[in-house]
Amino acid sequence: MERFVLFPGRHHLLTRFQASYLRGLAGDGGRTVVWAVTSANHQNTKRNPVGYDRRQAAIERFSVQEGLRSLVVPVFDTAHTDRFADVTLKSVESVLGHTLTPQDTVVACSTPEVAAMYAELGFAIAGVEAEQDPAPDRPWDVLLRLAAGDQAWRDLAHPASLDVYGRYRLEEQVAQVVNDPVVGEEGGLTTTRDYRTYAEAFEASAERKWDMVRRHVRPGRIVDVGCGAGAVLALADREPALRESDLIGVEVARHLFEECVHRKAQGWFTNPNVYFYCRNVLGGAVFAPRSVDTTLTFALTHEIWSYGRRMESLRRFAQAIYDHTVPGGVWINSDVCGPDNRGLRVRLALQGAAGVAPAAPADLTGLSRDQIAALVEGLPARARLERFAADFHFPLPFDARPDGTVDIALSDAMEFLTHKDYPDNWLSEAHEQFCGLEFADWKALLTDIGFEVDGASHSWRNDWIVEHRLAPVAELSSQDGTPLPWPDTHVLLVARRPLNT
């Protein structure tokens, strides 16, 4: 009867200690080591910085060098469950066609909570690092040493990992992902975002966005940064004039990136030169200098402003785009923006009374997304302003007036009015400032970096938002009560790198 060691884990990095331990464990009876590589469908996230293919390559090399007979099984990530051990065993069975049992398998696991799940199923447990005194560095601790710049990681890592990390330049990638101040553990900007809702919104607006920018696109290497689920690139793919172009999507959110890859596999694109990267553009350059003809960004720059360090991060991003743009190339940016004369004091009249719903907590982070949505939807516009001011990650001061209106800066009024209708993603939207820059600020920034701002650039007002979301519940007026028109809400920027640069 063949005997096995089941070794579940993420296995992003292998250690010298693991080698000596597994040689002893597997050598007793000539056991085959079954590496159950969990989160195999994740990469470029803080929790899972290394892709499954690279992890498997290191395991195979490790096994050859250590004289171990190994089988490597990918285990896709699942929601937290007390049946994790069962899920892993079934994944192994589906790949290998063999059911591991307590009679033929010992489980090597250093995480007490996980080991307990296997023990409950009757498996004997080998504690790996957990049974040593003093306990050696676990693989994740070694990886964190790498990310911190501690070169001692090289003395602890197995030569197989050193080789794969070196050949595929993973050291720099891992350090960048783990130290990323913006992206969360699961590869998104915020854990409170419903990416299904966002993907649906991208799909609904893709044709409008493409119609707005298509005449400005320069053929060649076309990059959509923050491409969502790839809907705009799919429209670019249908353009006869772009059939010889490379279409490249860059998306930081793992959920959306995976949808892009899936769609490519399903035949969404006819152009063979369509590529997707899961990257955070704030982490450093993605493309070589002077290598991109057209860069597209839709509803992205306000996120860079909001999740980064405002103008510092936005300037660094704009500079990176300038650097990777060929002379004569173009950056087309469509996003929300602040109104002209952002600091103007105005009166804002809102439907309903002040105050918040009874028993509403000061901090909503302990509630589910559905509970928050229900709470926000139950508030009239005036009460919703107070809720938003409490949850918004930026200052939003206002003063209540005796006549029921509020005294507020024009940009803050528009900040609330353009956020208030997102109850399903309330806390996620509360991280994002829409009105940080007005059109004049954008022109000054782009010109200072070296771009030429095309005459097609302009700010504009989304009248659908005015008609359906603003006018029914709100009125703007000057301090003397004179009604004010609704200001611009969006910007289109067409910025070209001069030919002589």
Coordinates of C-alpha atoms in Angstrom, one line a residue:
M1 CA 0.0 0.0 0.0
E2 CA 1.4 3.4 -1.0
R3 CA 1.8 5.8 1.9
F4 CA 1.5 9.6 1.8
V5 CA 2.3 12.8 3.6
L6 CA -0.3 15.4 3.0
F7 CA 1.3 18.9 3.2
P8 CA -1.4 21.6 2.9
G9 CA -0.4 25.2 2.7
R10 CA 0.1 28.2 0.4
H11 CA 3.7 27.3 -0.2
H12 CA 4.8 30.7 -1.5
L13 CA 8.3 30.1 -0.2
L14 CA 10.1 26.8 0.8
T15 CA 12.6 26.6 3.6
R16 CA 15.7 24.6 4.5
F17 CA 14.0 23.4 7.6
Q18 CA 11.1 22.0 5.6
A19 CA 13.6 20.0 3.5
S20 CA 15.2 18.3 6.5
Y21 CA 11.8 17.7 8.2
L22 CA 10.2 16.2 5.1
R23 CA 13.2 14.0 4.4
G24 CA 12.8 12.5 7.8
L25 CA 9.0 12.2 7.6
A26 CA 8.8 10.8 4.1
G27 CA 11.9 8.7 4.5
D28 CA 10.1 6.6 7.1
G29 CA 8.4 4.1 4.9
G30 CA 9.1 6.0 1.6
R31 CA 6.0 8.2 1.7
T32 CA 4.9 10.3 -1.3
V33 CA 4.5 14.0 -0.3
V34 CA 1.2 15.4 -1.6
W35 CA 1.6 19.2 -1.7
A36 CA -2.0 20.7 -1.5
V37 CA -1.3 24.3 -2.7
T38 CA -4.1 26.4 -1.3
S39 CA -5.3 29.7 -2.8
A40 CA -3.9 28.3 -6.1
N41 CA -6.1 30.7 -8.1
H42 CA -4.8 33.8 -6.3
Q43 CA -1.7 35.9 -7.1
N44 CA -0.5 39.5 -6.7
T45 CA -2.3 39.9 -3.4
K46 CA -0.8 40.5 0.0
R47 CA -2.0 37.1 1.2
N48 CA -1.0 35.4 -1.9
P49 CA 1.8 37.3 -3.7
V50 CA 3.1 34.4 -5.9
G51 CA 1.2 32.6 -8.6
Y52 CA 0.5 28.9 -8.5
D53 CA 2.7 28.2 -11.5
R54 CA 5.8 29.6 -9.8
R55 CA 5.0 27.9 -6.5
Q56 CA 4.6 24.5 -8.3
A57 CA 8.0 25.1 -10.1
A58 CA 9.8 25.6 -6.8
I59 CA 8.1 22.5 -5.2
E60 CA 9.1 20.3 -8.2
R61 CA 12.7 21.6 -8.0
F62 CA 12.7 21.2 -4.2
S63 CA 11.6 17.6 -4.6
V64 CA 14.2 16.7 -7.1
Q65 CA 17.0 18.2 -5.0
E66 CA 15.8 16.5 -1.8
G67 CA 15.1 13.1 -3.4
L68 CA 11.4 13.3 -2.5
R69 CA 8.6 11.7 -4.6
S70 CA 6.0 14.5 -4.7
L71 CA 2.6 15.2 -6.2
V72 CA 1.4 18.8 -6.5
V73 CA -2.3 19.6 -6.3
P74 CA -3.9 23.1 -6.7
V75 CA -6.7 23.9 -4.2
F76 CA -8.8 26.9 -5.2
D77 CA -9.6 29.5 -2.5
T78 CA -12.9 29.1 -0.7
A79 CA -14.8 31.2 1.8
H80 CA -13.9 30.5 5.4
T81 CA -15.3 27.1 6.4
D82 CA -15.0 24.6 9.2
R83 CA -14.9 22.0 6.5
F84 CA -11.6 23.2 5.0
A85 CA -9.9 19.8 5.6
D86 CA -12.8 18.0 3.7
V87 CA -12.5 20.5 0.8
T88 CA -8.8 20.0 0.5
L89 CA -9.1 16.2 0.6
K90 CA -11.8 16.3 -2.1
S91 CA -9.6 18.5 -4.3
V92 CA -6.7 16.0 -3.9
E93 CA -9.0 13.2 -4.8
S94 CA -10.4 15.0 -7.9
V95 CA -6.8 15.6 -9.3
L96 CA -5.1 12.4 -8.2
G97 CA -8.0 9.9 -8.4
H98 CA -7.1 8.6 -5.0
T99 CA -8.7 9.2 -1.6
L100 CA -6.3 9.9 1.2
T101 CA -7.3 8.2 4.4
P102 CA -6.0 8.1 8.0
Q103 CA -4.8 4.6 7.2
D104 CA -2.3 5.6 4.5
T105 CA -1.7 9.3 5.2
V106 CA -0.1 11.6 7.8
V107 CA -0.8 15.3 7.6
A108 CA 2.1 17.7 8.0
C109 CA 0.6 21.0 9.3
S110 CA 2.0 23.7 11.6
T111 CA -1.2 25.7 12.0
P112 CA -3.1 24.4 15.1
E113 CA -6.6 25.4 13.9
V114 CA -6.1 23.6 10.5
A115 CA -4.3 20.6 12.1
A116 CA -7.3 20.2 14.4
M117 CA -9.7 19.8 11.4
Y118 CA -7.6 16.9 10.1
A119 CA -7.2 15.3 13.5
E120 CA -11.0 15.4 13.9
L121 CA -11.2 13.3 10.7
G122 CA -8.8 10.7 12.3
F123 CA -5.5 11.7 10.6
A124 CA -2.2 11.6 12.5
I125 CA -0.6 15.1 12.6
A126 CA 3.1 16.0 12.2
G127 CA 3.5 19.5 13.5
V128 CA 6.5 20.6 11.3
E129 CA 7.7 24.0 12.8
A130 CA 5.1 23.8 15.6
E131 CA 6.7 20.8 17.3
Q132 CA 10.1 22.3 17.4
D133 CA 11.5 24.1 20.5
P134 CA 12.5 26.8 19.8
A135 CA 10.3 27.0 16.7
P136 CA 12.2 27.9 13.5
D137 CA 10.9 30.6 11.2
R138 CA 7.9 29.5 9.3
P139 CA 7.8 30.1 5.5
W140 CA 5.6 33.1 5.8
D141 CA 7.9 34.6 8.3
V142 CA 10.8 34.2 5.9
L143 CA 8.7 35.8 3.1
L144 CA 8.0 38.8 5.4
R145 CA 11.8 39.0 6.1
L146 CA 12.2 39.3 2.3
A147 CA 9.6 42.0 2.1
A148 CA 11.2 43.9 4.9
G149 CA 14.6 43.9 3.1
D150 CA 16.2 41.5 5.6
Q151 CA 18.7 39.5 3.6
A152 CA 18.7 36.8 6.3
W153 CA 15.8 35.3 4.3
R154 CA 18.3 33.9 1.8
D155 CA 19.9 31.8 4.6
L156 CA 16.5 30.4 5.6
A157 CA 15.0 29.8 2.2
H158 CA 15.6 26.6 0.3
P159 CA 17.8 26.8 -2.8
A160 CA 14.8 25.8 -4.9
S161 CA 12.9 28.9 -3.9
L162 CA 16.1 31.0 -4.3
D163 CA 16.5 29.7 -7.8
V164 CA 12.8 30.3 -8.9
Y165 CA 12.7 33.7 -7.2
G166 CA 15.9 34.7 -8.9
R167 CA 15.0 33.5 -12.4
Y168 CA 11.5 35.0 -12.3
R169 CA 12.4 38.2 -10.4
L170 CA 9.9 37.4 -7.7
E171 CA 11.9 39.1 -4.9
E172 CA 11.0 42.5 -6.2
Q173 CA 7.4 41.5 -6.9
V174 CA 6.8 40.0 -3.5
A175 CA 8.2 43.0 -1.7
Q176 CA 6.1 45.4 -3.8
V177 CA 2.9 43.5 -3.2
V178 CA 3.3 42.8 0.5
N179 CA 4.4 46.4 1.2
D180 CA 1.6 48.0 -0.9
P181 CA -0.1 50.6 1.2
V182 CA -3.2 50.7 -0.9
V183 CA -4.2 47.2 -2.0
G184 CA -5.8 44.9 0.6
E185 CA -5.0 41.3 1.4
E186 CA -7.4 40.0 -1.3
G187 CA -6.2 42.2 -4.1
G188 CA -8.7 45.1 -4.0
L189 CA -8.7 48.7 -2.9
T190 CA -11.2 48.0 -0.1
T191 CA -12.8 44.9 1.5
T192 CA -16.2 46.7 1.5
R193 CA -16.6 46.8 -2.3
D194 CA -19.2 44.7 -4.1
Y195 CA -17.2 43.9 -7.3
R196 CA -20.2 42.3 -8.9
T197 CA -22.1 45.6 -8.8
Y198 CA -19.0 47.4 -10.1
A199 CA -18.6 45.0 -13.0
E200 CA -22.3 45.5 -14.0
A201 CA -21.9 49.3 -13.9
F202 CA -18.8 49.0 -16.1
E203 CA -20.7 47.0 -18.6
A204 CA -23.6 49.4 -18.7
S205 CA -21.5 52.4 -19.3
A206 CA -18.8 50.9 -21.6
E207 CA -20.4 51.9 -24.9
R208 CA -20.9 55.5 -23.8
K209 CA -17.3 55.7 -22.6
W210 CA -15.9 54.3 -25.8
D211 CA -18.0 56.5 -28.0
M212 CA -16.6 59.5 -26.1
V213 CA -13.0 58.6 -26.6
R214 CA -12.6 56.5 -29.7
R215 CA -11.8 59.3 -32.0
H216 CA -8.8 60.3 -29.9
V217 CA -7.3 56.8 -29.7
R218 CA -3.9 56.4 -31.4
P219 CA -3.4 52.9 -32.9
G220 CA -0.4 50.9 -31.7
R221 CA 0.0 49.8 -28.1
I222 CA -3.2 50.6 -26.3
V223 CA -3.4 50.3 -22.5
D224 CA -6.6 50.5 -20.4
V225 CA -5.4 51.1 -16.8
G226 CA -8.2 50.1 -14.4
C227 CA -9.8 48.1 -17.1
G228 CA -12.5 46.5 -14.9
A229 CA -13.8 43.4 -16.5
G230 CA -12.4 44.4 -20.0
A231 CA -15.6 45.8 -21.5
V232 CA -14.0 48.9 -23.1
L233 CA -11.2 46.8 -24.6
A234 CA -13.8 44.5 -26.0
L235 CA -15.3 47.4 -27.9
A236 CA -11.8 48.5 -29.0
D237 CA -11.3 45.0 -30.3
R238 CA -14.2 45.5 -32.7
E239 CA -12.6 48.6 -34.3
P240 CA -11.2 47.8 -37.8
A241 CA -8.7 50.6 -37.5
L242 CA -7.2 49.0 -34.3
R243 CA -7.0 45.4 -35.7
E244 CA -3.2 45.6 -35.7
S245 CA -2.9 47.1 -32.3
D246 CA -2.0 45.5 -29.0
L247 CA -4.8 45.8 -26.5
I248 CA -3.6 45.6 -22.9
G249 CA -5.7 45.7 -19.7
V250 CA -4.3 46.5 -16.2
E251 CA -6.5 45.8 -13.2
V252 CA -5.6 45.9 -9.5
A253 CA -8.8 44.1 -8.3
R254 CA -8.2 40.4 -8.4
H255 CA -11.9 39.6 -8.9
L256 CA -12.1 41.8 -12.0
F257 CA -8.8 40.7 -13.4
E258 CA -9.9 37.0 -13.2
E259 CA -13.0 37.9 -15.1
C260 CA -10.9 39.5 -17.8
V261 CA -8.8 36.3 -18.1
H262 CA -12.0 34.2 -18.2
R263 CA -13.5 36.3 -20.9
K264 CA -10.4 36.1 -23.0
A265 CA -10.5 32.3 -22.7
Q266 CA -14.1 32.3 -23.7
G267 CA -13.4 34.1 -27.0
W268 CA -14.6 37.6 -26.2
F269 CA -11.7 39.0 -28.2
T270 CA -10.8 38.4 -31.9
N271 CA -7.5 40.2 -31.7
P272 CA -4.8 37.7 -30.7
N273 CA -2.7 40.4 -29.1
V274 CA -4.9 41.0 -26.0
Y275 CA -3.2 40.8 -22.6
F276 CA -4.1 41.4 -19.0
Y277 CA -2.0 42.3 -16.0
C278 CA -3.0 42.3 -12.3
R279 CA -1.0 45.2 -11.1
N280 CA -1.2 48.2 -8.8
V281 CA 0.0 51.2 -10.9
L282 CA 0.9 53.0 -7.8
G283 CA 3.5 50.4 -7.0
G284 CA 5.8 51.5 -9.8
A285 CA 6.2 51.4 -13.6
V286 CA 4.3 48.7 -15.4
F287 CA 5.5 49.5 -18.9
A288 CA 8.9 50.5 -20.4
P289 CA 9.6 54.2 -21.2
R290 CA 8.2 55.5 -24.5
S291 CA 6.4 52.2 -25.2
V292 CA 2.6 53.0 -25.1
D293 CA 0.7 54.9 -27.8
T294 CA -2.6 55.3 -26.0
T295 CA -3.4 55.1 -22.3
L296 CA -7.1 55.0 -21.3
T297 CA -8.3 55.6 -17.7
F298 CA -11.9 55.6 -16.8
A299 CA -13.1 56.5 -13.3
L300 CA -9.6 55.7 -12.0
T301 CA -7.8 58.9 -11.1
H302 CA -10.2 59.8 -8.3
E303 CA -9.3 56.5 -6.7
I304 CA -5.6 57.1 -6.9
W305 CA -6.2 60.5 -5.3
S306 CA -8.4 59.0 -2.6
Y307 CA -6.5 55.8 -1.7
G308 CA -3.0 57.3 -2.2
R309 CA -1.6 60.5 -0.9
R310 CA -3.8 62.8 -3.0
M311 CA -1.8 65.1 -5.2
E312 CA 1.5 63.4 -4.5
S313 CA 0.1 60.0 -5.7
L314 CA -1.8 61.5 -8.6
R315 CA 1.3 63.4 -9.8
R316 CA 3.4 60.2 -9.6
F317 CA 0.8 58.4 -11.6
A318 CA 0.5 61.1 -14.2
Q319 CA 4.3 61.2 -14.5
A320 CA 4.5 57.4 -14.9
I321 CA 2.0 57.7 -17.8
Y322 CA 4.0 60.5 -19.4
D323 CA 7.1 58.4 -19.1
H324 CA 5.6 55.3 -20.8
T325 CA 3.9 57.3 -23.5
V326 CA 5.7 57.5 -26.9
P327 CA 6.3 61.0 -28.3
G328 CA 3.0 62.0 -30.0
G329 CA 1.1 59.4 -27.9
V330 CA -2.0 60.3 -25.9
W331 CA -3.5 59.8 -22.4
I332 CA -7.3 59.9 -22.4
N333 CA -8.7 60.3 -18.9
S334 CA -12.5 60.3 -18.1
D335 CA -13.5 60.7 -14.5
V336 CA -15.6 62.6 -12.0
C337 CA -14.3 66.0 -11.0
G338 CA -15.0 68.9 -8.7
P339 CA -17.0 72.0 -9.8
D340 CA -15.3 75.2 -10.8
N341 CA -14.9 77.6 -7.8
R342 CA -14.9 74.6 -5.4
G343 CA -14.7 76.7 -2.2
L344 CA -17.7 78.9 -3.0
R345 CA -20.1 78.9 0.0
V346 CA -23.6 77.9 -1.0
R347 CA -26.9 77.0 0.6
L348 CA -28.0 73.4 0.1
A349 CA -31.7 72.5 0.6
L350 CA -32.4 68.8 1.1
Q351 CA -35.5 66.7 1.3
G352 CA -36.5 65.5 4.8
A353 CA -35.4 66.4 8.3
A354 CA -32.1 66.3 10.0
G355 CA -31.0 63.5 12.3
V356 CA -30.2 59.9 11.8
A357 CA -32.2 56.7 12.0
P358 CA -33.0 55.6 15.6
A359 CA -30.3 53.4 17.2
A360 CA -28.0 53.9 14.2
P361 CA -24.4 53.2 15.4
A362 CA -21.8 55.9 15.1
D363 CA -19.5 53.4 13.4
L364 CA -21.0 51.1 10.7
T365 CA -18.0 48.8 10.2
G366 CA -19.5 46.1 12.4
L367 CA -22.6 45.8 10.1
S368 CA -23.0 43.7 7.0
R369 CA -23.2 45.3 3.6
D370 CA -26.9 44.5 3.4
Q371 CA -27.5 46.0 6.9
I372 CA -25.7 49.2 5.9
A373 CA -27.6 49.5 2.6
A374 CA -30.9 49.1 4.4
L375 CA -30.0 51.7 7.0
V376 CA -28.9 54.2 4.3
E377 CA -31.9 53.6 2.1
G378 CA -34.2 54.4 5.0
L379 CA -32.7 57.9 5.4
P380 CA -34.1 61.0 3.6
A381 CA -31.6 63.2 1.9
R382 CA -31.1 65.6 4.8
A383 CA -30.4 62.8 7.3
R384 CA -28.3 61.0 4.8
L385 CA -26.0 64.1 4.6
E386 CA -25.3 63.7 8.4
R387 CA -24.7 59.9 7.9
F388 CA -22.3 60.6 5.0
A389 CA -20.4 63.3 6.9
A390 CA -19.8 60.8 9.7
D391 CA -18.6 58.0 7.4
F392 CA -16.7 60.0 4.8
H393 CA -12.9 59.6 5.1
F394 CA -12.4 63.3 4.3
P395 CA -13.6 66.4 6.2
L396 CA -17.1 67.5 5.2
P397 CA -18.0 70.5 7.4
F398 CA -21.4 72.2 7.1
D399 CA -23.6 74.4 9.2
A400 CA -27.3 74.0 9.7
R401 CA -29.3 77.2 9.1
P402 CA -32.6 78.2 10.8
D403 CA -34.5 77.9 7.5
G404 CA -33.6 74.2 7.2
T405 CA -30.9 74.6 4.6
V406 CA -27.2 74.0 5.3
D407 CA -24.3 76.3 4.6
I408 CA -21.6 74.3 2.8
A409 CA -18.8 74.6 0.3
L410 CA -19.9 73.9 -3.3
S411 CA -17.4 71.0 -3.7
D412 CA -18.6 69.4 -0.4
A413 CA -22.2 69.8 -1.5
M414 CA -21.4 68.0 -4.7
E415 CA -19.3 65.4 -2.9
F416 CA -22.4 64.3 -0.9
L417 CA -24.9 64.6 -3.8
T418 CA -22.8 62.5 -6.1
H419 CA -22.1 59.8 -3.4
K420 CA -25.5 59.6 -1.8
D421 CA -27.1 57.0 -4.1
Y422 CA -24.6 54.1 -3.5
P423 CA -26.0 52.4 -0.4
D424 CA -24.9 49.0 -1.7
N425 CA -21.2 50.1 -1.5
W426 CA -21.6 52.9 1.1
L427 CA -18.4 52.4 3.1
S428 CA -16.4 51.7 -0.1
E429 CA -17.7 55.0 -1.6
A430 CA -17.0 56.8 1.6
H431 CA -13.3 56.2 1.0
E432 CA -13.4 58.1 -2.3
Q433 CA -13.3 61.8 -2.9
F434 CA -14.8 62.8 -6.2
C435 CA -14.3 66.5 -6.1
G436 CA -10.6 66.8 -5.1
L437 CA -9.7 68.6 -8.4
E438 CA -11.5 70.9 -10.7
F439 CA -10.8 71.2 -14.4
A440 CA -8.3 74.1 -14.0
D441 CA -6.3 72.0 -11.5
W442 CA -6.1 69.1 -14.0
K443 CA -4.9 71.3 -16.8
A444 CA -2.2 72.8 -14.5
L445 CA -1.0 69.4 -13.4
L446 CA -0.8 67.9 -16.9
T447 CA 0.9 70.9 -18.3
D448 CA 3.5 71.0 -15.5
I449 CA 4.4 67.4 -16.1
G450 CA 4.9 68.1 -19.8
F451 CA 1.7 67.1 -21.6
E452 CA 0.0 69.2 -24.1
V453 CA -3.7 69.4 -23.2
D454 CA -5.8 68.9 -26.3
G455 CA -8.6 71.4 -27.1
A456 CA -11.1 68.5 -26.9
S457 CA -10.6 68.4 -23.1
H458 CA -13.4 69.8 -21.1
S459 CA -15.5 69.4 -18.0
W460 CA -19.1 68.5 -18.4
R461 CA -22.3 67.9 -16.4
N462 CA -24.0 64.5 -16.4
D463 CA -27.6 65.7 -16.8
W464 CA -29.0 62.2 -16.2
I465 CA -27.6 62.4 -12.6
V466 CA -29.0 65.9 -12.3
E467 CA -32.5 64.8 -13.5
H468 CA -32.7 61.5 -11.6
R469 CA -30.6 62.0 -8.4
L470 CA -30.0 65.6 -7.6
A471 CA -33.0 67.8 -8.6
P472 CA -35.7 65.5 -7.1
V473 CA -34.2 65.9 -3.5
A474 CA -32.0 69.0 -3.5
E475 CA -31.6 72.6 -4.5
L476 CA -28.6 74.8 -4.7
S477 CA -28.6 78.6 -4.1
S478 CA -26.2 81.4 -3.3
Q479 CA -25.9 82.9 0.2
D480 CA -28.5 85.5 -0.7
G481 CA -31.0 82.8 -1.9
T482 CA -30.5 83.1 -5.6
P483 CA -30.9 79.7 -7.3
L484 CA -27.7 78.3 -8.8
P485 CA -27.4 76.0 -11.8
W486 CA -26.0 72.5 -11.1
P487 CA -22.2 72.5 -11.8
D488 CA -20.1 70.2 -13.9
T489 CA -19.6 66.7 -12.5
H490 CA -17.1 65.1 -14.9
V491 CA -14.0 65.7 -16.9
L492 CA -12.6 64.4 -20.2
L493 CA -8.9 65.0 -20.6
V494 CA -7.0 64.4 -23.8
A495 CA -3.3 64.9 -23.0
R496 CA -0.5 64.3 -25.6
R497 CA 3.2 63.9 -25.2
P498 CA 4.9 66.4 -27.5
L499 CA 6.7 64.9 -30.5
N500 CA 10.0 66.5 -29.6
T501 CA 10.3 65.0 -26.2

